CSV table of C-alpha atoms and ligand atoms in Angstrom, one decimal:
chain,number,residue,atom,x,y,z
A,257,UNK,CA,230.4,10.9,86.3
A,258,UNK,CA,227.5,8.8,84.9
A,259,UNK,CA,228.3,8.1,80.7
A,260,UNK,CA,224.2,8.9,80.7
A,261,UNK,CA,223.9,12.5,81.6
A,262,UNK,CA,224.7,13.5,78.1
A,263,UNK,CA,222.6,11.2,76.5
A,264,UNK,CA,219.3,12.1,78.8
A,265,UNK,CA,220.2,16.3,78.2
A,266,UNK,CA,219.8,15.0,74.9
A,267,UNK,CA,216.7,13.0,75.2
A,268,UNK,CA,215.4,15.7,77.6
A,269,UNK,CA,216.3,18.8,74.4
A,270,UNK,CA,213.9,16.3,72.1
A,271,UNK,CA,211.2,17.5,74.8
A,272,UNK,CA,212.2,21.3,75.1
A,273,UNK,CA,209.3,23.6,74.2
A,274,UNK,CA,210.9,26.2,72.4
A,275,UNK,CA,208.5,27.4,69.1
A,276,UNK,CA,209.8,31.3,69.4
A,277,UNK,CA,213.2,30.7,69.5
A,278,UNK,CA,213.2,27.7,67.8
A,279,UNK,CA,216.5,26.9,70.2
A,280,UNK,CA,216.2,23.7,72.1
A,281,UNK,CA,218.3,23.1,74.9
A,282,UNK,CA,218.6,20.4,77.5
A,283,UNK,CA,220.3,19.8,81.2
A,284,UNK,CA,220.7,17.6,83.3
A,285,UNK,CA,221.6,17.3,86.9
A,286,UNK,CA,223.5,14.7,88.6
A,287,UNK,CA,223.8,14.2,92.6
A,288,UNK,CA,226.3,12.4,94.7
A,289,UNK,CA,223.8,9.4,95.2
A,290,UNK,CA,223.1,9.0,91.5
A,291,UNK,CA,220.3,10.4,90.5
A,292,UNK,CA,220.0,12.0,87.7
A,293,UNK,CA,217.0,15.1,86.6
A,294,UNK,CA,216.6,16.4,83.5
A,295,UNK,CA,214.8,19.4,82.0
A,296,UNK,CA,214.1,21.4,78.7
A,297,UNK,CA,213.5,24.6,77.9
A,298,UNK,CA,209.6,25.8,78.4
A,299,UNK,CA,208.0,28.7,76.5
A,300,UNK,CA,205.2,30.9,76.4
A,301,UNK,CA,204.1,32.8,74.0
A,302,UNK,CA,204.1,36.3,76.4
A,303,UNK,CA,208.2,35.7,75.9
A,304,UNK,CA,209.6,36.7,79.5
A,305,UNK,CA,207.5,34.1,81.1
A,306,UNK,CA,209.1,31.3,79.4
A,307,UNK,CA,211.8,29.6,81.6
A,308,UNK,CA,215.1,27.8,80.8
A,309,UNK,CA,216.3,24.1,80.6
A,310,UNK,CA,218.4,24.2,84.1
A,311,UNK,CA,215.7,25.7,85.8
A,312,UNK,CA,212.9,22.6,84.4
A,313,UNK,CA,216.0,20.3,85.6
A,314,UNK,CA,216.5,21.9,89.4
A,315,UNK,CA,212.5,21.7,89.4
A,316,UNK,CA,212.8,18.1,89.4
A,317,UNK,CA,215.6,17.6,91.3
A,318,UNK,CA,213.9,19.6,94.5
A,319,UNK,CA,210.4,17.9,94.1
A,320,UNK,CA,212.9,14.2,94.5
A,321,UNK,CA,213.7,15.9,97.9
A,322,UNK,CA,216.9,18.0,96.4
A,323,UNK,CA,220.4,16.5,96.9
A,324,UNK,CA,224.3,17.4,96.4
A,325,UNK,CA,224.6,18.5,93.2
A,326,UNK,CA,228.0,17.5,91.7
A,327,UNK,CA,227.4,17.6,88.0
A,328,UNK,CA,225.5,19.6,85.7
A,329,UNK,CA,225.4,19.3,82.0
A,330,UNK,CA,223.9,21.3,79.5
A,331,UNK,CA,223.1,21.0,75.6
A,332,UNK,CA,221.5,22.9,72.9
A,333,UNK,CA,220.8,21.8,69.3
A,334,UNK,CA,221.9,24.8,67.5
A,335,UNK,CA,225.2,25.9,69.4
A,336,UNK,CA,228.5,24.2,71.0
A,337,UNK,CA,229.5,24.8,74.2
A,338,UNK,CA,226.6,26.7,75.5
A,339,UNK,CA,226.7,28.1,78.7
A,340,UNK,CA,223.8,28.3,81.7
A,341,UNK,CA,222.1,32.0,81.2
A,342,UNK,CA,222.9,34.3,84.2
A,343,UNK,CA,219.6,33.6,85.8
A,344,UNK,CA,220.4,29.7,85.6
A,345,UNK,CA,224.3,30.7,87.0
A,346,UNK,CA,222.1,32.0,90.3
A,347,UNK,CA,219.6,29.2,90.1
A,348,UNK,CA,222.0,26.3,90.4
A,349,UNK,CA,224.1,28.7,92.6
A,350,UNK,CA,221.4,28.2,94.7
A,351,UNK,CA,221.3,24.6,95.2
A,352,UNK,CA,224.9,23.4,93.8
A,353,UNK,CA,228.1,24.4,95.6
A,354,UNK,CA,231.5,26.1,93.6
A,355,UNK,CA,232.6,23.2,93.3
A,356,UNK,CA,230.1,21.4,90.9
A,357,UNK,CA,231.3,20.4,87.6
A,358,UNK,CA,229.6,22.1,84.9
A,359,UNK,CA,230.0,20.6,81.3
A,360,UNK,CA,229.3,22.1,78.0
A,361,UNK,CA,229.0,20.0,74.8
A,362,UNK,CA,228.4,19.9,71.3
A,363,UNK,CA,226.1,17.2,69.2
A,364,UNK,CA,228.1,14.6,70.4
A,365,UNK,CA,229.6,14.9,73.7
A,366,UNK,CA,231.6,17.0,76.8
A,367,UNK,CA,233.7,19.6,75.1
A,368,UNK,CA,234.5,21.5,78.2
A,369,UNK,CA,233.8,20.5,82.0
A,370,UNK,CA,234.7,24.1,84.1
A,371,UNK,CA,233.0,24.7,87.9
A,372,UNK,CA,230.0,26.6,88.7
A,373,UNK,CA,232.6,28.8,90.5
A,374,UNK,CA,234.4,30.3,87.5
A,375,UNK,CA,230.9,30.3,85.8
A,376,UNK,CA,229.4,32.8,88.4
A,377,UNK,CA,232.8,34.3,90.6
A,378,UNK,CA,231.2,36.7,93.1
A,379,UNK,CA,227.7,35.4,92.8
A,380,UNK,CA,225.1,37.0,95.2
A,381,UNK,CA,224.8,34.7,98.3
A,382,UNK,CA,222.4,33.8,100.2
A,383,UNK,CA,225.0,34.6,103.5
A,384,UNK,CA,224.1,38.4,103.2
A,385,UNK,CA,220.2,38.2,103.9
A,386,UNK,CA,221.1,36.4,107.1
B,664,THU,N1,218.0,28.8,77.3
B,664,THU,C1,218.1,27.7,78.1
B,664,THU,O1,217.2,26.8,78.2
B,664,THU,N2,219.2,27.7,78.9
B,664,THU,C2,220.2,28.6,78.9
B,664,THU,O2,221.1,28.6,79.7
B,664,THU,C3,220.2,29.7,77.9
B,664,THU,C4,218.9,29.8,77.1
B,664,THU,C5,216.7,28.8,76.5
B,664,THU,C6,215.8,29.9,76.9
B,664,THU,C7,215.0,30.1,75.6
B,664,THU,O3,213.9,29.2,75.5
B,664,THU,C8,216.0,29.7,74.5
B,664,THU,O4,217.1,29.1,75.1
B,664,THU,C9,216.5,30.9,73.7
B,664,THU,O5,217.0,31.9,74.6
């Protein structure tokens, strides 16, 4: 895995728009080929409309053409080891396979790498609308 996604989630939290919660949190995304997308946390002062860090991060990642997702990482300034909501577990679930890394960190680095599998077991699929 590239040594830089932590340090652009990080770069990418210093962006986050977050002054309700006052919880920054940054992600980033990286695919097979190399790129790399990050994204913060957006909010809006009508609360629900506000949207989350992996979401700004897979926004990216589909207007470069989208990819194979292989790792995802995830940072937030005021807690360790956070994990992706359950609306960003079905987001990435969306683009990313079971198989992607996902790693959760404190201030300064990966803590835990698991796979968006055990993050989201028995997610909906997309197999059943077919
Ligand atoms: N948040 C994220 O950006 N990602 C997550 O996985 C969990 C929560 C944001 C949303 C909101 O702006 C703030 O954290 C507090 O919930």
């Amino acid at each position: 895995m590239s040594p830089d996604l932590f340090a652009i989630a990080r770069a990418a939290m210093a962006k986050a728009y977050a002054p309700y919660s006052k919880f920054p949190v940054g992600a980033a995304i990286l695919t097979d080929d190399g790129r790399i997308f990050a994204g913060a946390n957006v909010e809006v002062a009508s609360y629900p409309e506000g949207w989350c860090a992996e979401t700004t991060a897979l926004g990216h990642l589909l207007m470069d053409g989208g990819g194979k997702i292989t790792d995802i990482l995830v940072v937030a300034q005021r807690m360790q080891h956070i994990t992706p909501c359950g609306g960003c577990r079905q987001r990435l679930a969306e683009f990313a396979t079971p198989d992607a890394r996902v790693h959760l960190c404190d201030q300064y680095g990966i803590t835990e790498t698991m796979t968006l599998g055990a993050l989201l077991p028995r997610g909906f699929r997309a197999e059943v609308l077919k």
